[in-house]
Amino acid sequence: VYILSPQPTIHDDDYPYSWKVSDTLQIGSPVTSATFNHDGSELIVTGTQLLIYKTADWTCTWSTHLTEETAQATVSPDGRFFTTLARDSKVLKLWKKSKSGNEYRSELIPHPSTVIGACWRQVPTDIPKDSVRQVLLTSCHDCIGRIWLETP
């Protein structure tokens, strides 16, 4: 993964910046998905591995090997949960940070047919994110959308 930073250019008035590689994350396997957490302080990188980086200094804070290559990762609006989805899988993995805060655990959300996508309900900016339950929407090849509510 390349980290790119803008650099001022002298001769282009339409766009006064160019992009230069400022850092590189050595993953060790192909990357199939990358997403930031809710506040941009972490980057979640997936493929056959799941890695979480602090964006302040690009250090890897946690990693694990996955049994299947991830096609998509999504993060809940409050940042407490994220999901990973493998290609042609009937199972979505829901991840949550452990109580110790040093690792993550996953729960499997089974579906009757192949899951093709997942997204989180967005919370309006004027509502505190921790005052509403998180809601996940999944869709499958069976043409049924499923809404998963966080339990209190």
Coordinates of C-alpha atoms in Angstrom, one line a residue:
V1 CA 0.0 0.0 0.0
Y2 CA 1.4 3.4 -1.0
I3 CA 0.8 6.5 1.1
L4 CA 0.7 9.5 -1.2
S5 CA 1.2 13.1 -0.1
P6 CA 0.6 16.3 -2.1
Q7 CA 3.6 18.2 -3.1
P8 CA 3.4 21.8 -4.4
T9 CA 4.2 22.3 -8.1
I10 CA 5.5 25.5 -9.6
H11 CA 4.2 25.4 -13.2
D12 CA 0.6 24.2 -13.0
D13 CA -1.9 26.9 -12.1
D14 CA -4.9 24.6 -12.7
Y15 CA -3.7 22.1 -10.1
P16 CA -0.9 23.4 -7.9
Y17 CA 0.0 20.0 -6.4
S18 CA 1.4 16.6 -7.6
W19 CA 1.3 13.4 -5.6
K20 CA 4.4 11.7 -4.3
V21 CA 4.9 8.5 -2.4
S22 CA 5.6 9.4 1.2
D23 CA 5.4 6.0 2.8
T24 CA 4.8 2.4 2.0
L25 CA 3.1 -0.4 4.0
Q26 CA 4.6 -3.8 3.3
I27 CA 1.6 -6.2 3.5
G28 CA 3.2 -9.4 2.2
S29 CA 0.1 -10.6 0.3
P30 CA -2.3 -9.0 -2.3
V31 CA -4.6 -6.3 -0.9
T32 CA -8.2 -6.7 -2.0
S33 CA -9.9 -4.1 0.3
A34 CA -8.9 -1.1 2.4
T35 CA -11.0 1.2 4.4
F36 CA -10.6 3.8 7.2
N37 CA -12.3 3.5 10.5
H38 CA -15.0 6.1 11.5
D39 CA -12.6 8.9 12.4
G40 CA -9.7 8.1 10.1
S41 CA -7.3 7.1 12.9
E42 CA -7.0 3.5 11.6
L43 CA -6.7 1.9 8.3
I44 CA -8.1 -1.6 7.8
V45 CA -6.4 -3.6 5.1
T46 CA -7.6 -7.0 3.9
G47 CA -6.8 -9.8 1.5
T48 CA -5.8 -13.1 2.9
Q49 CA -4.7 -11.2 6.0
L50 CA -6.5 -8.6 8.1
L51 CA -4.2 -5.8 9.3
I52 CA -5.1 -2.7 11.2
Y53 CA -2.7 0.3 11.0
K54 CA -2.6 3.6 13.1
T55 CA -2.7 6.4 10.5
A56 CA -0.7 8.7 12.8
D57 CA 2.5 6.8 12.2
W58 CA 1.5 3.9 10.0
T59 CA 2.3 1.2 12.5
C60 CA 0.5 -2.1 12.4
T61 CA -1.4 -2.5 15.7
W62 CA -3.1 -5.9 15.0
S63 CA -3.1 -8.6 12.3
T64 CA -4.5 -12.1 11.6
H65 CA -4.6 -14.5 8.8
L66 CA -8.0 -15.1 7.2
T67 CA -9.3 -18.4 5.9
E68 CA -10.7 -16.8 2.8
E69 CA -9.6 -13.8 0.8
T70 CA -11.7 -10.7 1.6
A71 CA -13.6 -8.9 -1.1
Q72 CA -15.1 -6.1 1.0
A73 CA -14.7 -4.5 4.4
T74 CA -17.1 -2.0 6.0
V75 CA -16.9 0.0 9.2
S76 CA -19.8 1.0 11.4
P77 CA -20.4 4.8 11.8
D78 CA -19.3 4.7 15.4
G79 CA -16.2 2.6 14.7
R80 CA -17.0 -0.1 17.2
F81 CA -17.6 -2.8 14.5
F82 CA -16.4 -3.7 11.1
T83 CA -17.3 -6.5 8.7
T84 CA -15.3 -8.5 6.2
L85 CA -16.9 -10.4 3.3
A86 CA -15.2 -13.1 1.2
R87 CA -16.1 -13.7 -2.4
D88 CA -18.9 -16.2 -3.0
S89 CA -19.4 -16.7 0.7
K90 CA -22.6 -17.2 2.6
V91 CA -21.1 -15.9 5.8
L92 CA -20.3 -12.3 6.8
K93 CA -17.8 -11.8 9.6
L94 CA -18.6 -9.1 12.1
W95 CA -15.5 -7.9 14.1
K96 CA -15.4 -6.1 17.4
K97 CA -12.5 -5.0 19.5
S98 CA -12.0 -7.2 22.6
K99 CA -12.6 -5.7 26.1
S100 CA -8.8 -5.6 26.6
G101 CA -8.5 -3.5 23.5
N102 CA -5.5 -5.4 22.2
E103 CA -7.2 -7.7 19.8
Y104 CA -10.4 -8.3 17.8
R105 CA -12.9 -11.1 17.8
S106 CA -15.2 -12.1 15.1
E107 CA -18.7 -13.4 15.0
L108 CA -20.2 -15.2 11.9
I109 CA -23.4 -14.0 10.4
P110 CA -24.7 -16.8 8.2
H111 CA -26.9 -16.3 5.2
P112 CA -29.0 -18.7 3.1
S113 CA -27.2 -17.7 -0.2
T114 CA -24.1 -15.9 -1.3
V115 CA -23.7 -12.4 0.3
I116 CA -23.1 -9.8 -2.3
G117 CA -22.8 -6.7 -0.2
A118 CA -23.1 -5.0 3.2
C119 CA -23.4 -1.5 4.4
W120 CA -24.1 0.4 7.7
R121 CA -26.9 2.8 8.4
Q122 CA -25.4 6.3 8.5
V123 CA -26.3 8.4 11.5
P124 CA -27.1 12.1 10.9
T125 CA -24.3 14.4 12.2
D126 CA -26.6 16.2 14.7
I127 CA -27.3 12.9 16.5
P128 CA -24.6 11.6 18.8
K129 CA -23.4 8.3 17.3
D130 CA -23.4 6.5 20.6
S131 CA -27.1 7.3 21.2
V132 CA -28.4 5.0 18.5
R133 CA -28.0 1.3 17.8
Q134 CA -25.9 0.3 14.9
V135 CA -27.7 -1.2 11.9
L136 CA -26.2 -3.4 9.2
L137 CA -27.9 -4.1 5.9
T138 CA -26.8 -7.2 3.9
S139 CA -27.9 -8.3 0.5
C140 CA -27.7 -11.8 -1.1
H141 CA -28.2 -13.6 -4.4
D142 CA -31.6 -14.7 -3.1
C143 CA -32.8 -11.1 -3.7
I144 CA -33.6 -10.5 0.0
G145 CA -32.2 -7.6 2.0
R146 CA -31.6 -8.4 5.7
I147 CA -31.4 -5.7 8.4
W148 CA -29.3 -6.7 11.4
L149 CA -29.9 -4.6 14.6
E150 CA -27.3 -4.2 17.3
T151 CA -28.6 -5.7 20.5
P152 CA -28.6 -3.4 23.6

